[in-house]
Amino acid sequence: LGLMFVLIGNYLPKTTKNWSLGIKVIWALNDEENWNATHRFAGKLWFFGGLAMMLGIFLPGEYSIFVMLPITLILAIIPAFYSYLYYKKQTKEGRGYALENPYKTSKGKKAYNTSMIALVLILAGVVTILFIGDINCVFHDESFTVEASFHDDLTVEYDVIDSIEIRYESIPGTREWGFGSAKLLLGTFHNEEFGMYTRYTYTNSDAAIIVISGDKILVFSGDNVEETEAIYEMLLTKTGLGG
């Protein structure tokens, strides 16, 4: 995502006034000088904002989201605000085109409606991916399956499990591959204690179950401590490891 902002930031200053690509706010669309100034500014902001976002890869996976979201909002809002300030400056100096509403034209209405629909779909997608999702544990006769939104399900047979443990703490780990959001941490992770391990937990989980099978380690959790404890007790019963 950071690389995308870098590439687009490099391209923005070269765009001419249009209804399809760029910072399509009324003050820029109505004045070519405003458009050019806004996109020169936005190009620099997006370029360096993209670089800053890319530095987020050095943070633990669960914290990178708190870098990505603020930077994305800054890159979206600040250029529009800059265009408005540039318009006010032009007005004060008695230059620039008179401000008319380009959305009154049929072409303007179509472009505006298309932009609004795209914005709503993007925001809905972001909210869905970042703040929605569930992890469920389904018990079968010979195995159990961990099901998770936005990631592959994982099935483990009871007879290959060596040990089961529950910990009332947040398990540390850096995501090597998989999915991470404000709600879920899924995929292949790494920490000093386990090395590489598979994780299916809620981001702010206060308890987690650790299942060891040979050299494979699975860390997963329910939505809360009570649900995680219930899964743990059921696993002990199904595997016979509860004594």
Short mmCIF file of C-alpha atoms in Angstrom, two decimals:
data_model
loop_
_atom_site.label_atom_id
_atom_site.label_comp_id
_atom_site.label_asym_id
_atom_site.label_seq_id
_atom_site.Cartn_x
_atom_site.Cartn_y
_atom_site.Cartn_z
CA LEU A 1 0.00 0.00 0.00
CA GLY A 2 2.85 2.36 0.81
CA LEU A 3 4.49 1.60 -2.52
CA MET A 4 1.22 2.39 -4.27
CA PHE A 5 1.14 5.85 -2.64
CA VAL A 6 4.77 6.43 -3.64
CA LEU A 7 4.06 5.59 -7.28
CA ILE A 8 0.84 7.63 -7.46
CA GLY A 9 2.55 10.53 -5.66
CA ASN A 10 5.20 10.56 -8.35
CA TYR A 11 2.49 10.69 -11.03
CA LEU A 12 0.04 13.23 -9.51
CA PRO A 13 1.99 16.41 -10.44
CA LYS A 14 1.86 15.32 -14.09
CA THR A 15 -1.94 15.02 -14.26
CA THR A 16 -3.97 17.64 -16.13
CA LYS A 17 -7.37 18.78 -14.93
CA ASN A 18 -9.90 15.96 -15.43
CA TRP A 19 -12.93 14.29 -13.87
CA SER A 20 -11.42 10.82 -13.43
CA LEU A 21 -8.06 10.91 -11.65
CA GLY A 22 -6.69 13.24 -9.00
CA ILE A 23 -7.81 15.41 -6.09
CA LYS A 24 -11.28 16.09 -7.47
CA VAL A 25 -12.46 18.87 -5.16
CA ILE A 26 -14.46 21.82 -6.45
CA TRP A 27 -11.70 24.41 -5.93
CA ALA A 28 -9.22 22.44 -8.02
CA LEU A 29 -11.72 21.42 -10.71
CA ASN A 30 -12.75 25.04 -11.26
CA ASP A 31 -9.26 26.51 -11.62
CA GLU A 32 -6.27 25.13 -13.48
CA GLU A 33 -3.77 27.02 -11.34
CA ASN A 34 -5.36 25.59 -8.19
CA TRP A 35 -5.37 22.11 -9.75
CA ASN A 36 -1.66 22.27 -10.61
CA ALA A 37 -0.65 23.68 -7.21
CA THR A 38 -2.79 21.14 -5.35
CA HIS A 39 -1.37 18.20 -7.28
CA ARG A 40 2.23 19.34 -6.91
CA PHE A 41 1.65 19.50 -3.15
CA ALA A 42 -0.30 16.21 -3.06
CA GLY A 43 2.40 14.46 -5.09
CA LYS A 44 5.07 15.29 -2.53
CA LEU A 45 2.76 14.44 0.39
CA TRP A 46 1.76 11.08 -1.09
CA PHE A 47 5.36 10.21 -1.99
CA PHE A 48 6.73 10.80 1.51
CA GLY A 49 3.55 9.48 3.15
CA GLY A 50 3.99 6.26 1.19
CA LEU A 51 7.59 5.97 2.37
CA ALA A 52 6.47 6.51 5.98
CA MET A 53 3.79 3.84 5.56
CA MET A 54 6.36 1.39 4.21
CA LEU A 55 8.42 1.85 7.39
CA GLY A 56 5.47 0.29 9.22
CA ILE A 57 6.67 -3.14 8.07
CA PHE A 58 9.30 -2.97 10.84
CA LEU A 59 6.59 -2.74 13.51
CA PRO A 60 4.89 -5.78 15.05
CA GLY A 61 1.94 -6.82 12.88
CA GLU A 62 -0.70 -5.82 15.43
CA TYR A 63 0.61 -2.22 15.51
CA SER A 64 1.08 -1.61 11.79
CA ILE A 65 -2.64 -0.88 11.34
CA PHE A 66 -2.28 2.13 13.64
CA VAL A 67 0.32 3.54 11.24
CA MET A 68 -1.56 2.77 8.03
CA LEU A 69 -4.93 4.27 8.94
CA PRO A 70 -3.75 7.71 10.19
CA ILE A 71 -1.41 8.14 7.21
CA THR A 72 -4.17 7.16 4.77
CA LEU A 73 -6.53 9.71 6.33
CA ILE A 74 -3.85 12.41 6.20
CA LEU A 75 -3.13 11.72 2.53
CA ALA A 76 -6.84 11.92 1.71
CA ILE A 77 -7.78 15.01 3.73
CA ILE A 78 -4.78 17.35 3.67
CA PRO A 79 -4.63 17.87 -0.16
CA ALA A 80 -8.34 18.82 -0.21
CA PHE A 81 -7.77 21.29 2.62
CA TYR A 82 -4.72 22.68 0.80
CA SER A 83 -6.85 23.24 -2.33
CA TYR A 84 -9.40 25.19 -0.29
CA LEU A 85 -6.70 27.37 1.32
CA TYR A 86 -5.20 28.01 -2.12
CA TYR A 87 -8.63 29.10 -3.36
CA LYS A 88 -9.00 31.50 -0.41
CA LYS A 89 -5.56 32.91 -1.19
CA GLN A 90 -6.52 33.46 -4.83
CA THR A 91 -9.78 35.14 -3.79
CA LYS A 92 -7.94 37.46 -1.39
CA GLU A 93 -5.48 38.43 -4.13
CA GLY A 94 -8.32 39.00 -6.62
CA ARG A 95 -7.36 36.31 -9.07
CA GLY A 96 -8.51 32.85 -10.08
CA TYR A 97 -11.79 31.84 -11.67
CA ALA A 98 -15.14 32.61 -10.11
CA LEU A 99 -16.29 29.64 -8.06
CA GLU A 100 -19.13 27.89 -9.80
CA ASN A 101 -20.51 24.48 -9.03
CA PRO A 102 -19.30 22.07 -11.75
CA TYR A 103 -21.60 19.37 -10.38
CA LYS A 104 -24.60 21.15 -11.96
CA THR A 105 -23.58 19.89 -15.39
CA SER A 106 -24.63 16.40 -16.49
CA LYS A 107 -20.99 15.38 -16.80
CA GLY A 108 -20.24 16.75 -13.36
CA LYS A 109 -23.19 14.97 -11.76
CA LYS A 110 -22.17 11.66 -13.32
CA ALA A 111 -18.56 12.02 -12.15
CA TYR A 112 -19.69 13.11 -8.68
CA ASN A 113 -22.11 10.19 -8.30
CA THR A 114 -19.49 7.73 -9.52
CA SER A 115 -16.94 9.11 -7.03
CA MET A 116 -19.42 8.91 -4.14
CA ILE A 117 -20.37 5.30 -4.96
CA ALA A 118 -16.70 4.33 -5.19
CA LEU A 119 -15.97 6.08 -1.87
CA VAL A 120 -18.83 4.28 -0.10
CA LEU A 121 -17.71 0.91 -1.45
CA ILE A 122 -14.09 1.54 -0.42
CA LEU A 123 -15.07 2.64 3.09
CA ALA A 124 -17.40 -0.35 3.46
CA GLY A 125 -14.60 -2.66 2.36
CA VAL A 126 -12.12 -1.10 4.79
CA VAL A 127 -14.54 -1.36 7.72
CA THR A 128 -15.36 -4.97 6.82
CA ILE A 129 -11.74 -6.05 6.58
CA LEU A 130 -10.36 -4.10 9.55
CA PHE A 131 -13.09 -4.29 12.16
CA ILE A 132 -15.27 -7.31 11.33
CA GLY A 133 -14.53 -11.04 11.45
CA ASP A 134 -14.81 -14.09 13.66
CA ILE A 135 -12.94 -17.19 14.76
CA ASN A 136 -14.91 -20.36 15.50
CA CYS A 137 -13.83 -23.78 16.74
CA VAL A 138 -15.88 -26.71 15.43
CA PHE A 139 -15.46 -30.11 17.13
CA HIS A 140 -15.76 -33.37 15.17
CA ASP A 141 -15.46 -37.00 16.28
CA GLU A 142 -11.81 -37.39 15.28
CA SER A 143 -10.65 -33.78 14.86
CA PHE A 144 -11.46 -30.14 15.37
CA THR A 145 -11.46 -27.26 12.87
CA VAL A 146 -10.55 -23.63 13.49
CA GLU A 147 -12.61 -21.47 11.13
CA ALA A 148 -11.73 -17.81 10.56
CA SER A 149 -12.94 -14.96 8.41
CA PHE A 150 -10.59 -13.88 5.59
CA HIS A 151 -8.33 -16.93 6.02
CA ASP A 152 -8.18 -20.67 5.34
CA ASP A 153 -9.69 -23.04 7.91
CA LEU A 154 -7.36 -25.37 9.81
CA THR A 155 -8.23 -28.94 10.85
CA VAL A 156 -6.22 -30.84 13.49
CA GLU A 157 -6.76 -34.50 14.39
CA TYR A 158 -6.94 -35.28 18.11
CA ASP A 159 -4.54 -38.23 18.03
CA VAL A 160 -1.60 -36.14 16.75
CA ILE A 161 -1.80 -33.62 19.60
CA ASP A 162 1.02 -33.93 22.16
CA SER A 163 -0.03 -31.22 24.62
CA ILE A 164 -2.59 -28.49 25.22
CA GLU A 165 -2.06 -25.40 27.36
CA ILE A 166 -4.04 -22.25 28.11
CA ARG A 167 -2.33 -18.96 28.93
CA TYR A 168 -3.97 -15.89 30.36
CA GLU A 169 -1.87 -13.38 28.51
CA SER A 170 -1.35 -11.93 25.07
CA ILE A 171 1.00 -14.16 23.08
CA PRO A 172 3.72 -12.09 21.36
CA GLY A 173 4.53 -12.63 17.71
CA THR A 174 5.42 -11.01 14.42
CA ARG A 175 3.34 -11.94 11.39
CA GLU A 176 5.40 -13.57 8.64
CA TRP A 177 2.46 -14.35 6.37
CA GLY A 178 -1.29 -14.13 6.69
CA PHE A 179 -3.88 -11.58 7.73
CA GLY A 180 -3.83 -8.91 10.42
CA SER A 181 -6.43 -6.31 11.35
CA ALA A 182 -7.75 -4.36 14.31
CA LYS A 183 -9.76 -7.47 15.24
CA LEU A 184 -7.98 -10.61 13.97
CA LEU A 185 -4.44 -12.02 13.75
CA LEU A 186 -4.27 -15.02 11.41
CA GLY A 187 -1.54 -16.98 9.65
CA THR A 188 2.12 -17.77 10.23
CA PHE A 189 3.80 -15.89 13.08
CA HIS A 190 7.20 -15.94 14.80
CA ASN A 191 8.42 -15.29 18.33
CA GLU A 192 11.43 -16.21 20.47
CA GLU A 193 9.66 -18.95 22.45
CA PHE A 194 7.97 -20.91 19.64
CA GLY A 195 9.92 -19.91 16.58
CA MET A 196 7.48 -20.24 13.67
CA TYR A 197 3.90 -21.00 14.70
CA THR A 198 0.36 -20.83 13.35
CA ARG A 199 -1.98 -18.28 14.87
CA TYR A 200 -5.76 -17.80 14.91
CA THR A 201 -6.51 -15.24 17.63
CA TYR A 202 -8.39 -12.05 18.24
CA THR A 203 -6.04 -9.06 18.29
CA ASN A 204 -6.84 -8.06 21.87
CA SER A 205 -7.27 -11.57 23.25
CA ASP A 206 -6.53 -11.93 26.99
CA ALA A 207 -6.25 -15.72 26.81
CA ALA A 208 -5.02 -18.20 24.22
CA ILE A 209 -4.78 -21.96 23.77
CA ILE A 210 -1.46 -23.48 22.72
CA VAL A 211 -1.66 -26.83 20.91
CA ILE A 212 1.60 -28.68 20.23
CA SER A 213 1.80 -31.50 17.68
CA GLY A 214 5.36 -32.64 17.04
CA ASP A 215 7.25 -29.58 15.83
CA LYS A 216 4.04 -27.74 14.91
CA ILE A 217 2.49 -25.18 17.24
CA LEU A 218 -1.00 -23.71 16.99
CA VAL A 219 -2.06 -20.68 19.03
CA PHE A 220 -5.75 -19.77 18.90
CA SER A 221 -8.45 -18.16 20.99
CA GLY A 222 -12.13 -17.48 21.37
CA ASP A 223 -13.72 -14.05 21.39
CA ASN A 224 -13.21 -13.68 25.17
CA VAL A 225 -11.67 -15.48 28.14
CA GLU A 226 -14.82 -17.48 28.91
CA GLU A 227 -15.15 -18.75 25.35
CA THR A 228 -11.46 -19.63 25.21
CA GLU A 229 -11.76 -21.58 28.48
CA ALA A 230 -14.77 -23.48 27.15
CA ILE A 231 -12.84 -24.47 24.00
CA TYR A 232 -9.88 -25.53 26.13
CA GLU A 233 -12.02 -27.77 28.34
CA MET A 234 -13.66 -29.37 25.33
CA LEU A 235 -10.25 -30.06 23.76
CA LEU A 236 -9.06 -31.75 26.96
CA THR A 237 -12.14 -33.96 26.90
CA LYS A 238 -11.89 -34.84 23.21
CA THR A 239 -8.17 -35.65 23.33
CA GLY A 240 -8.15 -37.35 26.72
CA LEU A 241 -5.27 -35.10 27.83
CA GLY A 242 -7.27 -33.78 30.77
CA GLY A 243 -6.38 -36.76 32.94
#
